[in-house]
Coordinates of C-alpha atoms in Angstrom, one line a residue:
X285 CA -13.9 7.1 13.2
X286 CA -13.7 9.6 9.8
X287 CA -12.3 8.7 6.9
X288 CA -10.9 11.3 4.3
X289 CA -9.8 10.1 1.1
X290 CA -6.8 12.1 -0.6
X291 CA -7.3 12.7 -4.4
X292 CA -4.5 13.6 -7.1
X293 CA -6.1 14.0 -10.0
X294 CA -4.5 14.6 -13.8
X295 CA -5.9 16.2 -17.1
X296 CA -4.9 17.5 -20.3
X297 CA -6.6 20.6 -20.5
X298 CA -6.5 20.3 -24.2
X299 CA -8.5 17.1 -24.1
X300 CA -12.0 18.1 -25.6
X301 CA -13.7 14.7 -23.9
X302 CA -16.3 14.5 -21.4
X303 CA -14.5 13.2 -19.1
X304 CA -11.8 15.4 -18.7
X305 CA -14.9 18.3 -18.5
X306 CA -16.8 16.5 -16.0
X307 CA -13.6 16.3 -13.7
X308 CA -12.8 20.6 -14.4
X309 CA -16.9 21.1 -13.5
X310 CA -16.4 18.9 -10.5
X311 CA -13.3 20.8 -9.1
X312 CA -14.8 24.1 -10.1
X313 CA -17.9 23.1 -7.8
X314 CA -15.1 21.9 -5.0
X315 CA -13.6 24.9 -5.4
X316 CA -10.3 23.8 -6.4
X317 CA -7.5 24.9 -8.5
X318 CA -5.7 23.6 -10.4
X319 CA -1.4 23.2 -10.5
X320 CA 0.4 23.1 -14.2
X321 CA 2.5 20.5 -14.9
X322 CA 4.0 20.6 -18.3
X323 CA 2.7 21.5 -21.4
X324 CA -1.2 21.3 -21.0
X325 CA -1.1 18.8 -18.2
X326 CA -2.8 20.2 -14.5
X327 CA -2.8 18.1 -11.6
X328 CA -5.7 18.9 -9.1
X329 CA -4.8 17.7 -5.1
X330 CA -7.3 17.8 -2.4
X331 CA -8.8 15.7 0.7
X332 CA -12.4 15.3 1.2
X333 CA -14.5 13.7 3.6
X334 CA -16.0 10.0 2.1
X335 CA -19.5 11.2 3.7
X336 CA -19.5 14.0 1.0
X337 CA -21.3 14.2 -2.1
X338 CA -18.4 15.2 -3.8
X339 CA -16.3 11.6 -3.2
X340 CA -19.2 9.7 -4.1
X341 CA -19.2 11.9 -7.7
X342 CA -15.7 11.1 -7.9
X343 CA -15.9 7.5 -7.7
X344 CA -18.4 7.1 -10.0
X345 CA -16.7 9.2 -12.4
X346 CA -13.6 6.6 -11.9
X347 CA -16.1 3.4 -12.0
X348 CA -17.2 5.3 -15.1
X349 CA -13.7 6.2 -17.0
X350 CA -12.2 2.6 -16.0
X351 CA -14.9 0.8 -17.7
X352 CA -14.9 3.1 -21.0
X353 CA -11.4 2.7 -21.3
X354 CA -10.6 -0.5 -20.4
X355 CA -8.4 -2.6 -22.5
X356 CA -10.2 -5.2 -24.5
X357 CA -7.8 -8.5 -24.8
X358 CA -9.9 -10.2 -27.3
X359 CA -10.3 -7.8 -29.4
X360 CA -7.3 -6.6 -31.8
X361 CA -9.2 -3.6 -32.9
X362 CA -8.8 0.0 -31.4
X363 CA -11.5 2.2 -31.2
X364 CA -9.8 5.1 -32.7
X365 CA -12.4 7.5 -30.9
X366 CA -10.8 6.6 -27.9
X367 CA -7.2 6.6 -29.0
X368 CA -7.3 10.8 -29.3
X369 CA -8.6 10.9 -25.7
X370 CA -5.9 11.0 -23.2
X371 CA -8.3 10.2 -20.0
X372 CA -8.2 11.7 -16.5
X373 CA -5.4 10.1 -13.8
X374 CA -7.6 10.0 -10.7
X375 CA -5.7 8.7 -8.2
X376 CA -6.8 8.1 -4.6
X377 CA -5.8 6.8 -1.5
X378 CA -7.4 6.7 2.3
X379 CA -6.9 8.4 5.7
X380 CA -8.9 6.9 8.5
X381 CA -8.9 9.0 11.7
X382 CA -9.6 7.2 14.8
X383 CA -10.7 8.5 18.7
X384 CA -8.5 7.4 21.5
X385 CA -11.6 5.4 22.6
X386 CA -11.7 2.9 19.3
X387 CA -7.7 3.2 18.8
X388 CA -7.5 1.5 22.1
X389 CA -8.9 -1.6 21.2
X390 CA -6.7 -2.0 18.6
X391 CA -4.9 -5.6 18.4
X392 CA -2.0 -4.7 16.1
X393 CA -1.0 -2.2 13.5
X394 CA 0.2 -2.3 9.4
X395 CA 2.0 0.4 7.5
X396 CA 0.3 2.2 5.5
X397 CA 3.0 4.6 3.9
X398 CA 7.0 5.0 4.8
X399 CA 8.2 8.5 4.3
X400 CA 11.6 7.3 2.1
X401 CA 11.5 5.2 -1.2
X402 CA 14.7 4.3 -2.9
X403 CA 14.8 2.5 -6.0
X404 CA 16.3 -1.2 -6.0
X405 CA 19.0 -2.6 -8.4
X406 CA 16.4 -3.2 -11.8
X407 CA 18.9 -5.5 -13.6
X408 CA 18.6 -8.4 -10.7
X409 CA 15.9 -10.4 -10.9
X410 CA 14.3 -10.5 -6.5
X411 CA 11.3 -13.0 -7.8
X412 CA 10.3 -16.3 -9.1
X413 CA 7.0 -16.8 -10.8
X414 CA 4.5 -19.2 -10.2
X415 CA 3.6 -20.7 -13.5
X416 CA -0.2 -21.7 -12.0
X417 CA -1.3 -18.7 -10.3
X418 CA 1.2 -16.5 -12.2
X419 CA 2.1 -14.8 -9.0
X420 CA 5.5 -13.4 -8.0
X421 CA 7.1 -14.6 -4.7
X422 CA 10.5 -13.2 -3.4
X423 CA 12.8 -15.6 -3.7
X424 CA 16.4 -13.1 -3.0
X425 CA 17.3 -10.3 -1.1
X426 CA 17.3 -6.8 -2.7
X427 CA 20.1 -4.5 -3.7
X428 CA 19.5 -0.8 -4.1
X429 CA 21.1 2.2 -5.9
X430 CA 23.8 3.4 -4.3
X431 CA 22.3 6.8 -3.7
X432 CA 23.6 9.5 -1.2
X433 CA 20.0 9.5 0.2
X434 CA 20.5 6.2 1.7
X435 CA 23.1 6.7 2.5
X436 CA 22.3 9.8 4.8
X437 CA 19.3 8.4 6.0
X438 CA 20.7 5.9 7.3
X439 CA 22.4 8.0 9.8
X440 CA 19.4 7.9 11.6
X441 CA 16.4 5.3 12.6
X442 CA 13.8 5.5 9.9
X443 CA 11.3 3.0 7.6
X444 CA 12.0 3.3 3.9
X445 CA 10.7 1.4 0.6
X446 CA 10.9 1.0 -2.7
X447 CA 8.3 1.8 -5.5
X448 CA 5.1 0.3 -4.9
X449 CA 5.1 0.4 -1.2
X450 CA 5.4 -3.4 -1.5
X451 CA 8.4 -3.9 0.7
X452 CA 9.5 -2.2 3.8
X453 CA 13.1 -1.5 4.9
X454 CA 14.5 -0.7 8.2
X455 CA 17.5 1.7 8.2
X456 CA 20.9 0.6 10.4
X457 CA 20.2 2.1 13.4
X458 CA 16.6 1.9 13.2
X459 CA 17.8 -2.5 12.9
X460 CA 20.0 -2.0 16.2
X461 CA 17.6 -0.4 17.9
X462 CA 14.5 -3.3 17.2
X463 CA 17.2 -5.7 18.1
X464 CA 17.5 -4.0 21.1
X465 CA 14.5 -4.0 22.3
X466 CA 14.2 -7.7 21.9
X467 CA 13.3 -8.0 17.9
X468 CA 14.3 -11.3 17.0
X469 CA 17.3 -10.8 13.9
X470 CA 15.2 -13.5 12.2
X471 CA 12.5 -10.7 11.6
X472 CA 14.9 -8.9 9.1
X473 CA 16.2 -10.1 5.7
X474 CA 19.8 -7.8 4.6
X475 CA 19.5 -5.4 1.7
X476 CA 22.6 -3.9 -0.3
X477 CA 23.9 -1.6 -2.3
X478 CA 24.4 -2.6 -5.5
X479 CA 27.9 -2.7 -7.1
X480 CA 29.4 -2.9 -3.3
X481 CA 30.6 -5.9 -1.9
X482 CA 27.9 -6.8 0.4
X483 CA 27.7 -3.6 2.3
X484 CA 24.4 -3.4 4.0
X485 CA 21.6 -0.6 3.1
X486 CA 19.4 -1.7 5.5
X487 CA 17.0 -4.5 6.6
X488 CA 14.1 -6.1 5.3
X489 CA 11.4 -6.5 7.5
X490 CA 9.6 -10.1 7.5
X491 CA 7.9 -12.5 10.4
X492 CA 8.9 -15.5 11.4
X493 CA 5.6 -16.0 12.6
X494 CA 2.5 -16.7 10.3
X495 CA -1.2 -16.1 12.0
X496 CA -3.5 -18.9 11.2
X497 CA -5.6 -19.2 8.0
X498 CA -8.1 -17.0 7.6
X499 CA -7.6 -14.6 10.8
X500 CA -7.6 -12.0 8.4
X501 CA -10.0 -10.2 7.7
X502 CA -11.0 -7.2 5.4
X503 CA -13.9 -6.7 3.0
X504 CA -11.3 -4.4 0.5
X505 CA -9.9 -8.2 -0.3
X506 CA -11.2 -11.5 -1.4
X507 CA -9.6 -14.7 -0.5
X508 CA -9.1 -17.6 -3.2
X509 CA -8.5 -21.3 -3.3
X510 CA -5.0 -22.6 -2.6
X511 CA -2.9 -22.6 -5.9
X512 CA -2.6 -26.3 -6.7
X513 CA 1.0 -25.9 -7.7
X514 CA 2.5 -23.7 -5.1
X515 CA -0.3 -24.1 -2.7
X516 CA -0.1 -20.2 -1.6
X517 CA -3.7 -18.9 -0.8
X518 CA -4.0 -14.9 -1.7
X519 CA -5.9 -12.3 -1.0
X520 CA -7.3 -10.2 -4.2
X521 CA -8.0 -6.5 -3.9
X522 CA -11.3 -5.6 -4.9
X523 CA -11.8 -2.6 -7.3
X524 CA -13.8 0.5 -5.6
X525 CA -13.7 -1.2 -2.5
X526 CA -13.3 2.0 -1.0
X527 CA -11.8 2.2 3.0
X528 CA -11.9 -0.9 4.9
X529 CA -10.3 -1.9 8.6
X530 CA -8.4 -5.3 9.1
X531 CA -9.5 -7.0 11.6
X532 CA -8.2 -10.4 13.2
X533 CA -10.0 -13.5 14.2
X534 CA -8.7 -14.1 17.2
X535 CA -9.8 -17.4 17.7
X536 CA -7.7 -18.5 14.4
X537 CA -4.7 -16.3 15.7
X538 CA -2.5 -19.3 16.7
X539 CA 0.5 -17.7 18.2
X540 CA 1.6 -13.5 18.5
X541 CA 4.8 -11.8 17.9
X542 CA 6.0 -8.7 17.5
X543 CA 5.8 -8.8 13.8
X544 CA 3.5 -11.5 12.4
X545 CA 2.5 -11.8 8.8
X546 CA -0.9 -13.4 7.3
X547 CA -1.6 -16.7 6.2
X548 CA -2.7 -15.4 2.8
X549 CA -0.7 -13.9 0.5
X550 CA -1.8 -10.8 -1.8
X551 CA -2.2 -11.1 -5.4
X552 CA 0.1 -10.2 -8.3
X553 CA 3.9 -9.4 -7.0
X554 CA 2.9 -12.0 -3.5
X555 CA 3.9 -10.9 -0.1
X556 CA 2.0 -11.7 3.2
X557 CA 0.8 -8.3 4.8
X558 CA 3.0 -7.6 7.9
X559 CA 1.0 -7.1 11.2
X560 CA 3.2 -5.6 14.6
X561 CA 2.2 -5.4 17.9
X562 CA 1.4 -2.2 19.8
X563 CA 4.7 -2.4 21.2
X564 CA 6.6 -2.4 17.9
X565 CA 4.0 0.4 16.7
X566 CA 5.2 2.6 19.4
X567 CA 9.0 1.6 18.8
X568 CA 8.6 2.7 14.7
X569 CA 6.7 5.5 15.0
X570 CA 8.6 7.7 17.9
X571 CA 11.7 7.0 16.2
X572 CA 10.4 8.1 12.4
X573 CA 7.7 10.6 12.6
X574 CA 7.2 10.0 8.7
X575 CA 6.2 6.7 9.4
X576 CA 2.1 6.7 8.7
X577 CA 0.9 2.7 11.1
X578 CA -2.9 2.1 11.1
X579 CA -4.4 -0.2 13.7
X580 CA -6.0 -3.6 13.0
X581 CA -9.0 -4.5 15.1
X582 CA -10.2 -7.9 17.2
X583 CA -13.0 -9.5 14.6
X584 CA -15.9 -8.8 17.6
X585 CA -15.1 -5.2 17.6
X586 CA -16.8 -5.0 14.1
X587 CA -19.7 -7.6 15.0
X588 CA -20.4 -5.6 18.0
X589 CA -20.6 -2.6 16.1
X590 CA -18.2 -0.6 18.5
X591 CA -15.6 -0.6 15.2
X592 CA -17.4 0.0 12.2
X593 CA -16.0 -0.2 8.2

């Protein structure tokens, strides 16, 4: 497998810092150009391999910015140095790339990106707070803006989200088509336009079936202790964790669906992390070409070394 990581990257070119210079020396040495915003605000885009010297420069310089510029709770004092610095956006994201030989011993799939995103209703409140952990669980089903998009999209099967990628949302027809190909109508939750008398935008996805605890696995995520108050293990995302597979433990599997969710919960705004079979895979994809599904590996493919990351 290759892995390419996919920068966006955001400077005011009227910001005298270091930082902001290290990041125009970088992209002069990649080679890249720069595309104006507004004002003095550039965005530089670009995919590089991880295995190049250039991504490891990059990271650093993130490790480097996040730590200068982090935000001190304790201390009520601004460091007015810092204050006339507007510091680089460097945003990042991953693209694994796998041969037909390792993607066939793939166990399941997640979702890494949905092509649509549609904002949901901000004036109704979808979560309840934990007051422990202080994490957010869904406790209602969403409404979104009633927007001509969806509404056209859902003339056709597709995947759509909302902001965040935190949520994912089957259209109407993409819903009748699941269901008929066997997808239990407990595996969606109804979404709806807001302001219209429960008229449907589309479905939810969820499982009714949880895997066991601690069949998943992934080094980008470390697992806590059960909250004593709403007993919900998580899952927190480690910072510069760089690219990581899932994998399963298949002997703490328990029982396989179609659509299964984790034990563990993430962090933050909680939802378990939604795992299909290669069935459902190939039922999402062909129908929305947008659709971006990576697979999730058996935990011995990784101790054997035939998957590796």
């Amino acid at each position: 497998m290759k892995v390419y990581a996919k920068f966006r990257i955001d400077i005011d070119k009227e910001d005298e810092s270091i930082y902001t210079q290290k990041v125009i020396d970088l992209m002069q040495k990649l080679g890249c150009k720069a595309e104006k915003l507004y004002s003095s605000m550039e965005r530089y885009a670009f995919t590089v391999d991880i295995e190049e010297a250039i991504y490891r420069e990059l990271v650093e310089l993130q490790k480097e910015i996040d730590q200068v510029f982090q935000y001190d709770e304790d201390s009520e004092e601004d460091d007015d140095e810092l204050l006339d610095i507007i510091e680089p956006d460097i945003w990042c994201s991953y693209m694994p790339e796998y041969t037909p030989e390792e993607e066939k011993n793939a166990i399941g799939y997640y979702i890494d990106l949905a092509g649509y995103e549609f904002e949901e209703n901000e004036k109704k409140v979808y979560e309840s707070l934990c007051p422990e952990c202080e994490t957010f669980f869904q406790n209602k089903e969403y409404t979104f803006k009633k927007k001509k998009q969806l509404e056209d999209l859902n003339r056709r099967k597709a995947v759509f989200t909302r902001p965040g990628q935190l949520d994912m949302f089957v259209t109407i027809p993409m819903y009748e088509y699941l269901v008929e190909k066997g997808i239990s109508e407990k595996n969606f939750i109804p979404a709806y336009y807001s302001g219209v008398l429960k008229k449907v935008a589309g479905y939810q996805l969820k499982a009714e079936n949880v895997l066991g605890k601690g069949a998943f696995q992934c080094e980008s995520y470390r697992a806590t202790e059960a909250c004593s108050h709403c007993k919900k293990v998580r899952v927190q995302k480690e910072p510069d964790a760089g690219f990581h597979n899932i994998y399963l433990d298949t002997e703490k599997l328990g029982k396989w669906e179609h659509v299964n969710a984790t034990y563990e919960y993430t962090y933050g705004h909680a939802r378990r992390i939604l795992i299909y079979s290669p069935e459902m895979k190939e039922w999402l994809t062909k129908a929305d070409e947008k659709l971006i599904m990576y697979p999730v590996f058996p935990l011995e493919m990784k101790e054997k070394g035939i998957i590796k990351s």
